[in-house]
PDB file of C-alpha atoms in Angstrom:
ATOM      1  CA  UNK A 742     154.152 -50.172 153.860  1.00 82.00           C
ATOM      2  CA  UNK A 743     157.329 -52.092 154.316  1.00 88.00           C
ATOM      3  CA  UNK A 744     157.293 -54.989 157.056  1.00 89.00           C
ATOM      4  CA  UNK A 745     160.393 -56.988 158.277  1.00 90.00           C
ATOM      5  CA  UNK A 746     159.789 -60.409 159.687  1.00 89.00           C
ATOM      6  CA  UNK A 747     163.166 -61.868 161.498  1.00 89.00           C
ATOM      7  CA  UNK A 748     162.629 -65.746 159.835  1.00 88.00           C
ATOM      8  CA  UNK A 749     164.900 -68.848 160.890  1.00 88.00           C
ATOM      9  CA  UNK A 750     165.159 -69.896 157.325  1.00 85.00           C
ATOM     10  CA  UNK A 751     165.155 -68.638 153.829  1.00 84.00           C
ATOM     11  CA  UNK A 752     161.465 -70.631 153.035  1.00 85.00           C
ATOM     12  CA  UNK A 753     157.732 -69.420 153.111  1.00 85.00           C
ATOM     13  CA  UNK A 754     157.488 -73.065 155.622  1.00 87.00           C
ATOM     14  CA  UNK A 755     160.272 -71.240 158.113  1.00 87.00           C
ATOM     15  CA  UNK A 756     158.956 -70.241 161.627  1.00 88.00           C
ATOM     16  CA  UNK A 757     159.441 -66.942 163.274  1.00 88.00           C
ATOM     17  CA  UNK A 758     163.229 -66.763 164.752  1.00 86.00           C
ATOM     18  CA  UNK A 759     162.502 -65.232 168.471  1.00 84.00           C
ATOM     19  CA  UNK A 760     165.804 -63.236 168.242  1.00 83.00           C
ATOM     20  CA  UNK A 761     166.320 -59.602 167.033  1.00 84.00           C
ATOM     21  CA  UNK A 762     170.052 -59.360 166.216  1.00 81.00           C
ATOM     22  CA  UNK A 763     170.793 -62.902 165.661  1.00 84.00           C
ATOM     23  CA  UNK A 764     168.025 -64.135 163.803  1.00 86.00           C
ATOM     24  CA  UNK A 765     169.157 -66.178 160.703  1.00 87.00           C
ATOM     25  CA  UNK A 766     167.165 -64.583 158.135  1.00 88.00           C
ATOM     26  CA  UNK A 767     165.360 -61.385 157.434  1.00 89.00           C
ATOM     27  CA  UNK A 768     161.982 -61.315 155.687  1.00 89.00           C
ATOM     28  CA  UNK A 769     160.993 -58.289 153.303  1.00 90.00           C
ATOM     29  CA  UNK A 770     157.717 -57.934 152.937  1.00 89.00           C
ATOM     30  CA  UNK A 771     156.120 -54.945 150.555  1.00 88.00           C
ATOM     31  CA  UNK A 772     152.280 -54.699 151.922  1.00 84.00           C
ATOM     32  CA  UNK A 773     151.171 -52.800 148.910  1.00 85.00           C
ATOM     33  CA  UNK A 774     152.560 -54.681 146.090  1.00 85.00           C
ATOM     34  CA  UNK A 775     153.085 -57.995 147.456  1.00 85.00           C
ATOM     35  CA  UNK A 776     156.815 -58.186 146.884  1.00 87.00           C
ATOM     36  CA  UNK A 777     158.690 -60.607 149.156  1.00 87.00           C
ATOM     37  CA  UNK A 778     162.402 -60.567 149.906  1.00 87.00           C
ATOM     38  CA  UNK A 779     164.738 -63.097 152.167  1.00 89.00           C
ATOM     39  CA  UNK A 780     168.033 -61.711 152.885  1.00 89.00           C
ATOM     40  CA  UNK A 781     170.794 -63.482 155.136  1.00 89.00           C
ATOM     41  CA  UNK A 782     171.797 -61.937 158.439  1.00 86.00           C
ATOM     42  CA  UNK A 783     174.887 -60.183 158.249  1.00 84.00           C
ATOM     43  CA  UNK A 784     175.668 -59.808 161.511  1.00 81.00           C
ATOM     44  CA  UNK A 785     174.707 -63.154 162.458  1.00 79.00           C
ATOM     45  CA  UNK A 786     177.983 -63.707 163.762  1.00 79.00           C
ATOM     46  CA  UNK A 787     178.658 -60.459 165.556  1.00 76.00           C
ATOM     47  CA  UNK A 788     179.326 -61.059 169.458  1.00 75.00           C
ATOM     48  CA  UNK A 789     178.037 -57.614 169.893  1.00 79.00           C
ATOM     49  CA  UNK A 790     176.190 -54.495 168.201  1.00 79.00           C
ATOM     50  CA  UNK A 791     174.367 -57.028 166.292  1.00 82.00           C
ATOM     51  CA  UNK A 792     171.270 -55.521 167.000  1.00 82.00           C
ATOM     52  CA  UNK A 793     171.413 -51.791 166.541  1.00 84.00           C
ATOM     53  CA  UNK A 794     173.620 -52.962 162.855  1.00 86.00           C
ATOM     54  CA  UNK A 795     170.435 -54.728 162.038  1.00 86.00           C
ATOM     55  CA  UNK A 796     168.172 -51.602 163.134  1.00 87.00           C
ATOM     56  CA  UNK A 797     170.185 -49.868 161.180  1.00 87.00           C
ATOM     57  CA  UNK A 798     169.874 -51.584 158.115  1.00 87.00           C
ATOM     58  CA  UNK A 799     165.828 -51.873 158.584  1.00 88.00           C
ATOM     59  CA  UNK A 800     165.796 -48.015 158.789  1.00 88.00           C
ATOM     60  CA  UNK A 801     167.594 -47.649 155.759  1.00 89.00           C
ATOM     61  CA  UNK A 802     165.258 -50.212 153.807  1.00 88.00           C
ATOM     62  CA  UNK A 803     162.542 -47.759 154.946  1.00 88.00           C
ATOM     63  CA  UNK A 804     160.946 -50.640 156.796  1.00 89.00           C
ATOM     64  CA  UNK A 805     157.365 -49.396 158.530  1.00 88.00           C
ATOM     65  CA  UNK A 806     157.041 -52.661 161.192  1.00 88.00           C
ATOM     66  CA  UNK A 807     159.045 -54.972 162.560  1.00 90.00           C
ATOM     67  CA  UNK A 808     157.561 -58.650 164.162  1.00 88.00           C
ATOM     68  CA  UNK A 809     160.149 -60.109 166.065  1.00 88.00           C
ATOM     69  CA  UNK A 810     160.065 -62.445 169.269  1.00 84.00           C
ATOM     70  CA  UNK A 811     161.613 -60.406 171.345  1.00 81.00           C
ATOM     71  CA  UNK A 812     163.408 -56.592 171.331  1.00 81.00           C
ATOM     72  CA  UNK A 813     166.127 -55.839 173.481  1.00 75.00           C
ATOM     73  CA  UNK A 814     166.140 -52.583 175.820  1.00 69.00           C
ATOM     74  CA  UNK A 815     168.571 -50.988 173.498  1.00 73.00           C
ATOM     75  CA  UNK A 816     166.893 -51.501 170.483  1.00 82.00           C
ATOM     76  CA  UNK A 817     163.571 -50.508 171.750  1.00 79.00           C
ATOM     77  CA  UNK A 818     164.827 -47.183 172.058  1.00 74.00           C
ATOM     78  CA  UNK A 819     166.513 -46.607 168.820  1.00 80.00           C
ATOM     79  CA  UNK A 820     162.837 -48.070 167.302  1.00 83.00           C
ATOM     80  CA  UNK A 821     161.219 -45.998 169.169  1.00 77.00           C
ATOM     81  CA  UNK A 822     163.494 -42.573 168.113  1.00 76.00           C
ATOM     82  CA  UNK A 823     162.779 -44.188 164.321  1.00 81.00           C
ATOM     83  CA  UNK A 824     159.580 -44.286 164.615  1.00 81.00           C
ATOM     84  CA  UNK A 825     159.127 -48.018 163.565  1.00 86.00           C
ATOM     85  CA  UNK A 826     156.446 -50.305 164.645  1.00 86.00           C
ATOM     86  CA  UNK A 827     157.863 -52.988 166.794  1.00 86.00           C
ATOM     87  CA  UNK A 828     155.539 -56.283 167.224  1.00 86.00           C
ATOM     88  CA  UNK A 829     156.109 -59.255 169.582  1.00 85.00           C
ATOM     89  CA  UNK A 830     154.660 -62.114 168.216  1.00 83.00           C
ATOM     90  CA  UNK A 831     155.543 -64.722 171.659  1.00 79.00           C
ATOM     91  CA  UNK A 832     154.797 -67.924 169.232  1.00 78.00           C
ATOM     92  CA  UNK A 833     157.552 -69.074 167.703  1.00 78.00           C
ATOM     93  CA  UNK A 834     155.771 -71.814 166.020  1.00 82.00           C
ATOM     94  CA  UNK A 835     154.177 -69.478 163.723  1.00 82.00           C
ATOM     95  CA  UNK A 836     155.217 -69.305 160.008  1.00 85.00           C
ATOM     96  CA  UNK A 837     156.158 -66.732 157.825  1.00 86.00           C
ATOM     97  CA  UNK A 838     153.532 -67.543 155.543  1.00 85.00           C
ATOM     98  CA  UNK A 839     150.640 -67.568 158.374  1.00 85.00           C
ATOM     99  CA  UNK A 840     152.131 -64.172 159.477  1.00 85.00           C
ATOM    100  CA  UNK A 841     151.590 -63.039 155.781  1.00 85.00           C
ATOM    101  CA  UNK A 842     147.823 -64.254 155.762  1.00 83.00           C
ATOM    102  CA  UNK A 843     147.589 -62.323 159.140  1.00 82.00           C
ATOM    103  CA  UNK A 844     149.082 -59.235 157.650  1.00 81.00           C
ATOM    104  CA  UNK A 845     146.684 -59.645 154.255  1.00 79.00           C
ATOM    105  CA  UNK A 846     143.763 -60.125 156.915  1.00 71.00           C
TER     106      UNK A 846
ATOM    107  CA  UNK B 895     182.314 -41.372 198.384  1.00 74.00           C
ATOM    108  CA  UNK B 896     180.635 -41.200 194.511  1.00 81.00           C
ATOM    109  CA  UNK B 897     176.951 -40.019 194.614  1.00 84.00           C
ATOM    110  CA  UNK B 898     174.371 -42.040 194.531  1.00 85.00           C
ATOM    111  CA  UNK B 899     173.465 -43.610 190.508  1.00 84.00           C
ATOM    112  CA  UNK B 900     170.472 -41.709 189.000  1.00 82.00           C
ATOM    113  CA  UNK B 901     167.757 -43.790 188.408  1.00 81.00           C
ATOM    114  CA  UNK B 902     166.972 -44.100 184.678  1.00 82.00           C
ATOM    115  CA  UNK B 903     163.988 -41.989 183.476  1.00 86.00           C
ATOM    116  CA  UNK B 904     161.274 -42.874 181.198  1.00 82.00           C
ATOM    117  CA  UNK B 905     160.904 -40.613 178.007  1.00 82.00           C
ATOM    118  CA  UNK B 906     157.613 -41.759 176.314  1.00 75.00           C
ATOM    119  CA  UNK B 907     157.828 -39.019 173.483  1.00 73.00           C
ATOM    120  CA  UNK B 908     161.045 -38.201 172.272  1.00 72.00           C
ATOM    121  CA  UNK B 909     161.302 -34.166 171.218  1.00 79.00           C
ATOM    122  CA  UNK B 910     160.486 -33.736 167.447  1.00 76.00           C
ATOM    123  CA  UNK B 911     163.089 -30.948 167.096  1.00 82.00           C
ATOM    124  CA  UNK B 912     166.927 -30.980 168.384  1.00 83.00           C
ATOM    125  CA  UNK B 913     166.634 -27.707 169.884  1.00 88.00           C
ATOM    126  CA  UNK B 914     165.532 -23.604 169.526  1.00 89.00           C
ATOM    127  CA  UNK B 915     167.528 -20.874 168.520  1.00 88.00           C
ATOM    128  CA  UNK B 916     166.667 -17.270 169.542  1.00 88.00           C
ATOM    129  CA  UNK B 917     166.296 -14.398 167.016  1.00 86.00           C
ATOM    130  CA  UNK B 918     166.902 -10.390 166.542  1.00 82.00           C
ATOM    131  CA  UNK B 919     169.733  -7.988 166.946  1.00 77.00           C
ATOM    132  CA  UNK B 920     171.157  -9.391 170.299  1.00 72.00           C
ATOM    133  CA  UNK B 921     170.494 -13.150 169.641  1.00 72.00           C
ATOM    134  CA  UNK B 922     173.670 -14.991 170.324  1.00 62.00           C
ATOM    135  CA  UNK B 923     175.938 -11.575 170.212  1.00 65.00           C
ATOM    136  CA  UNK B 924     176.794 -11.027 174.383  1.00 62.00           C
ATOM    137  CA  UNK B 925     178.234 -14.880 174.182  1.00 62.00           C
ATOM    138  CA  UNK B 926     177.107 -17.819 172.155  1.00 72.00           C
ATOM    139  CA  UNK B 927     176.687 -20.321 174.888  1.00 83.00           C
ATOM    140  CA  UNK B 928     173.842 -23.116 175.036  1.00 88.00           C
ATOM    141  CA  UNK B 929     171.555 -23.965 177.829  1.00 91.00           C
ATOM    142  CA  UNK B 930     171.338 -27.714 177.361  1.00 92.00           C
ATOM    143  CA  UNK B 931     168.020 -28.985 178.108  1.00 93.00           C
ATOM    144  CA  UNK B 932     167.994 -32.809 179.124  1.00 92.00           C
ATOM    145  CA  UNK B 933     166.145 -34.867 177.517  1.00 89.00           C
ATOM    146  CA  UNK B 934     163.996 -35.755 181.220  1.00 90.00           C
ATOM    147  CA  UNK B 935     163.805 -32.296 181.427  1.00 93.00           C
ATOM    148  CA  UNK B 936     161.738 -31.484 178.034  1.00 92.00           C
ATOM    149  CA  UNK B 937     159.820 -34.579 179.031  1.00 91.00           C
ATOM    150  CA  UNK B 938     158.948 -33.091 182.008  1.00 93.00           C
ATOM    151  CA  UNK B 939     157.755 -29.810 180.955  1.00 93.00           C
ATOM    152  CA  UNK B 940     155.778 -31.958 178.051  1.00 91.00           C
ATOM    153  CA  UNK B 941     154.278 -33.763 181.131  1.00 91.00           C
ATOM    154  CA  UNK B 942     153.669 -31.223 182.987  1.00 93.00           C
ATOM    155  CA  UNK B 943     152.603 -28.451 181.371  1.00 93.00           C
ATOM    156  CA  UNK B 944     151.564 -29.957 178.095  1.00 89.00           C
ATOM    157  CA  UNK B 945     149.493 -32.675 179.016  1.00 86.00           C
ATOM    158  CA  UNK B 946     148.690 -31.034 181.915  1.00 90.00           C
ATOM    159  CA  UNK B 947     149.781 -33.833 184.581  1.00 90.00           C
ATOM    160  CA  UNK B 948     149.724 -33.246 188.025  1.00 92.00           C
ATOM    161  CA  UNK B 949     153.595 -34.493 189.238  1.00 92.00           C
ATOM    162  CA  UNK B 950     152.288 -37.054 191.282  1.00 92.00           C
ATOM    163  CA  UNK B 951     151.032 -38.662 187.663  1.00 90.00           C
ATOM    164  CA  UNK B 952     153.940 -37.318 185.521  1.00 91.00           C
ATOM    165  CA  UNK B 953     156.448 -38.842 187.953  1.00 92.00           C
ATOM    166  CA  UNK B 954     154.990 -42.306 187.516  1.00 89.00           C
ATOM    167  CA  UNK B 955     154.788 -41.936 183.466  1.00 85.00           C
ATOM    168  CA  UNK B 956     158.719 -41.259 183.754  1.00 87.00           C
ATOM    169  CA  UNK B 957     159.409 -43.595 186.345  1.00 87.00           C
ATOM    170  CA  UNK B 958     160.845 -41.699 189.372  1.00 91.00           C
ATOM    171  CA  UNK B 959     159.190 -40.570 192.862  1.00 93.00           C
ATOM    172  CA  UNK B 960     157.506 -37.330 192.885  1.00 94.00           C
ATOM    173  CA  UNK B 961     159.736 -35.172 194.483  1.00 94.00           C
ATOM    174  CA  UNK B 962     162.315 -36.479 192.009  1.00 93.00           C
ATOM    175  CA  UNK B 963     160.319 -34.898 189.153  1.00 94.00           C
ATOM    176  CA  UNK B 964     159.484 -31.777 190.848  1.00 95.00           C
ATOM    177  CA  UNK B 965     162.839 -31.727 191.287  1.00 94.00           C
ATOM    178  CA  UNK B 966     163.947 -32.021 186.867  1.00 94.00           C
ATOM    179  CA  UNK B 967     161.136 -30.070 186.382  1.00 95.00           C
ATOM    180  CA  UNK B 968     162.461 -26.922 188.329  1.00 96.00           C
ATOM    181  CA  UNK B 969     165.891 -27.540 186.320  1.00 95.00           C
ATOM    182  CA  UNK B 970     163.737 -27.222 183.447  1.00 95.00           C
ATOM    183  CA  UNK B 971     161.886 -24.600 184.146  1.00 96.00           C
ATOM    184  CA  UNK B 972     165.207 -22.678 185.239  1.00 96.00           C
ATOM    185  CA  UNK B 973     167.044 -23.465 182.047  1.00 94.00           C
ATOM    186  CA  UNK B 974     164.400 -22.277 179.432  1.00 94.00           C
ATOM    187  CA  UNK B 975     163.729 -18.830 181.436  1.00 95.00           C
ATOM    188  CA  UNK B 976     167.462 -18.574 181.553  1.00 92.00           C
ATOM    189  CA  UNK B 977     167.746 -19.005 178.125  1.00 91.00           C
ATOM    190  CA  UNK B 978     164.409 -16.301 177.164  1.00 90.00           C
ATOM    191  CA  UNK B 979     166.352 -13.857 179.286  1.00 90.00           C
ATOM    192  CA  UNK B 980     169.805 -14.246 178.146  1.00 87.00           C
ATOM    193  CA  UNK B 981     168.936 -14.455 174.658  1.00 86.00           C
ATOM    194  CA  UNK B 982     170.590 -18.222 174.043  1.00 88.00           C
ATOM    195  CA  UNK B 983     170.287 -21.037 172.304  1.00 89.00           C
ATOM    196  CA  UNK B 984     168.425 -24.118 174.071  1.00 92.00           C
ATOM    197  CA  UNK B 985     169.891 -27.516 172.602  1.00 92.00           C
ATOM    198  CA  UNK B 986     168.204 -30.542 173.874  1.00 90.00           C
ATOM    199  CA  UNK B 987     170.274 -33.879 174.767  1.00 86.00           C
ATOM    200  CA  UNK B 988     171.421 -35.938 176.846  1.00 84.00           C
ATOM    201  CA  UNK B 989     170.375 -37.220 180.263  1.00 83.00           C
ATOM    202  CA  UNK B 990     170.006 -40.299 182.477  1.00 81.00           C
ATOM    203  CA  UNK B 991     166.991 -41.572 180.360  1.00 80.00           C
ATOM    204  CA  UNK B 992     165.237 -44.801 178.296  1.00 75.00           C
ATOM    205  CA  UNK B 993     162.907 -44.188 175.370  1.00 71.00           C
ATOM    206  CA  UNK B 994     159.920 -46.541 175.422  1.00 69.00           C
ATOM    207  CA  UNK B 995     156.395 -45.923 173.996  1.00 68.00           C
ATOM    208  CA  UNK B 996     153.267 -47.747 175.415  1.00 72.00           C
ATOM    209  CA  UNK B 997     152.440 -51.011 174.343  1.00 76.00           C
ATOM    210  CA  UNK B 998     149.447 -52.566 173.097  1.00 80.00           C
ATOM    211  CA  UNK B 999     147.943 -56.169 173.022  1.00 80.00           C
ATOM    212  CA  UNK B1000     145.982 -58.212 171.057  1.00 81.00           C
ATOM    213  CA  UNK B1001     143.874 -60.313 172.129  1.00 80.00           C
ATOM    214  CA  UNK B1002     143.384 -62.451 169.101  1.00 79.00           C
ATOM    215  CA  UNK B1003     146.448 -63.455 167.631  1.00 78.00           C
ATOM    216  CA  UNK B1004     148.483 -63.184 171.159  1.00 79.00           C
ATOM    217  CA  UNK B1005     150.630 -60.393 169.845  1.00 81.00           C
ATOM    218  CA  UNK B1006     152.278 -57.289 171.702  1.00 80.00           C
ATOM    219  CA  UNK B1007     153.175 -54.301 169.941  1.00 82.00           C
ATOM    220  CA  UNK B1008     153.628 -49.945 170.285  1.00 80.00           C
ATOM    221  CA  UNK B1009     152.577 -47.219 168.580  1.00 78.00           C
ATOM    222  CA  UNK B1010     155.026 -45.267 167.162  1.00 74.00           C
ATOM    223  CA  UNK B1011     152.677 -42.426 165.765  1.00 72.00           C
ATOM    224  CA  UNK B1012     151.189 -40.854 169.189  1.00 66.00           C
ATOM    225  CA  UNK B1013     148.689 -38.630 167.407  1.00 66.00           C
ATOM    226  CA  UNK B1014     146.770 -41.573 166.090  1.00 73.00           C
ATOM    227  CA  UNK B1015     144.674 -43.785 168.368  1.00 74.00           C
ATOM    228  CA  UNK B1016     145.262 -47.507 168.147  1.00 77.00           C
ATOM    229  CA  UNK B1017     142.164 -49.429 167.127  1.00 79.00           C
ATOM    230  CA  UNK B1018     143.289 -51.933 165.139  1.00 81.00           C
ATOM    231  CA  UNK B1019     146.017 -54.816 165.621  1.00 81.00           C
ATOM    232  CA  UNK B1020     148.721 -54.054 162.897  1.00 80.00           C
ATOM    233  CA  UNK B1021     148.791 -57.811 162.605  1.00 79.00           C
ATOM    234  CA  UNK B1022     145.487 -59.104 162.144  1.00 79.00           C
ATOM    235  CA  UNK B1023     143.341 -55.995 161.773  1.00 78.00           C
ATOM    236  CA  UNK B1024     141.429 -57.846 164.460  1.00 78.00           C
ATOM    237  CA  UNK B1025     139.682 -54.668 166.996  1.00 79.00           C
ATOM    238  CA  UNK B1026     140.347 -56.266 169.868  1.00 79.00           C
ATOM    239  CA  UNK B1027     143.177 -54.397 171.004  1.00 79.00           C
ATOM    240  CA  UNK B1028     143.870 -52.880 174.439  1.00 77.00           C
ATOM    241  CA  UNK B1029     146.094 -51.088 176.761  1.00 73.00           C
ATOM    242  CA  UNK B1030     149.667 -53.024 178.028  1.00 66.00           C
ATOM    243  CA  UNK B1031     149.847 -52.766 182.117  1.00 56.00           C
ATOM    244  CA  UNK B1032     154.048 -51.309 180.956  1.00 46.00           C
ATOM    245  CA  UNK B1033     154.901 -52.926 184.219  1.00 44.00           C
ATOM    246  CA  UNK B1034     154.359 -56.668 183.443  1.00 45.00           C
ATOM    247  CA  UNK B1035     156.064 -56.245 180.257  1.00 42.00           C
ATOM    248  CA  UNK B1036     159.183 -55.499 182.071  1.00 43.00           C
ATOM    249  CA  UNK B1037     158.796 -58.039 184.241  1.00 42.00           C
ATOM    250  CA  UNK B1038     158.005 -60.845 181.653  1.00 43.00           C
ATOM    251  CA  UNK B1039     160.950 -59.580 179.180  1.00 44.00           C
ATOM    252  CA  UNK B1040     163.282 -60.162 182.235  1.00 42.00           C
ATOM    253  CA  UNK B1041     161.971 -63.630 183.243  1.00 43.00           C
ATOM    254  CA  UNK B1042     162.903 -64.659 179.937  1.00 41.00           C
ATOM    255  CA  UNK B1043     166.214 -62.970 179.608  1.00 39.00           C
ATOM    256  CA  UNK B1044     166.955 -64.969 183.067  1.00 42.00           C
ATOM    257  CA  UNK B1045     165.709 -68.390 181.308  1.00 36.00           C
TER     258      UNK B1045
END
């Protein structure tokens, strides 16, 4: 079980970025075995399609869930046709490592 | 004067399959023409006659008045018997629609999130395995994602 966090920095201590497509960082995180991953956005800069690019690149991770702030109409759909969990997590104070505690229950 | 815009429908389960082909001797021979099924329309007849919804109900699950649905759901029901007795292919696609799945909410750690796999009840937040999940009202969330889009 694959889960991608969209992160605001490249650090455990880095909060949850509230943005989909144009979220700094992506967070990799391998439920079963533990293994962690931070990757930069590549489409950070992208005026458009940023979004369905970075759906695009979760599907072919074989991510399981996405937490996010906040999913766009567009993507919602193309999650939902993927079958990939999307959460909204509305507190972007949280860190990536509380959200892995959370996740480890 | 162009018509009037469609209103967008709500498809809560998009169709496993792409379409149905028909088989034997004459299948596809006379002409090889498709009935395309809309995607509101297969979400109609799944409404309708496979979760056995009234169309008062199923037109509020997708979203448009009732005589609206009745309305798809006739074009529905008139495409698939045209393609049993012709013999053709049905291809489902297209349409005026928006996917979206039901959302859930936790009450613990303040989280919103869907369930992708329909056949499985959600009891536990995917977050926090905390059991105090329940039901989104669908129509807040639109309003609330649209406050914040205005902000």
């Amino acid at each position: 079980m694959k889960v991608a966090i969209t992160s605001t920095g490249n650090s455990l201590e880095s909060t949850i970025d509230p943005r989909f497509g144009q979220c700094a960082y992506f967070f990799i995180y391998d439920i079963q075995n533990k293994a962690m991953e931070f990757i930069p956005n590549p489409n950070i800069d992208a005026d458009q399609g940023a979004g369905p690019a970075t759906v695009q690149f979760f599907a072919s991770r074989n991510i399981n869930k996405i937490i996010s702030g906040e999913f766009g109409m567009k993507i919602k759909s193309l999650l939902d046709c993927l079958r990939i969990q999307m959460i909204v997590l509305k507190n972007p104070e949280k860190k990536i490592k509380e959200i892995i505690d959370m996740l480890n229950h | 004067m162009s018509p009037r815009i469609k209103v967008l429908r709500k498809v809560s389960n998009p169709p496993v399959i792409k379409g149905f082909k028909p088989y034997g001797q004459e299948s596809g021979k006379k002409n090889s023409e498709i009935v395309n099924l809309l995607y509101e329309e297969y979400e109609a007849i799944r409404l309708s006659d496979y979760d056995m919804l009234n169309h008062h109900q199923a037109s509020v699950m997708m979203g448009v008045s009732r005589p609206t649905f009745t309305r798809i759901y006739a074009s529905a029901l008139h495409k698939t018997a045209k393609a049993f007795v012709e013999g053709k292919q049905i291809s489902i696609e297209g349409g005026k629609v928006y996917f979206d799945s039901e959302w859930y909410h936790c009450e613990k750690c303040v989280c919103y999130f869907n369930n992708p796999e329909k056949e499985k009840p959600v009891e536990n937040c995917p977050l926090c395995n905390s059991e105090r999940v329940d039901k989104f009202d669908y129509e807040n969330t639109v309003e609330s994602n649209t406050d914040t889009k205005h902000k």
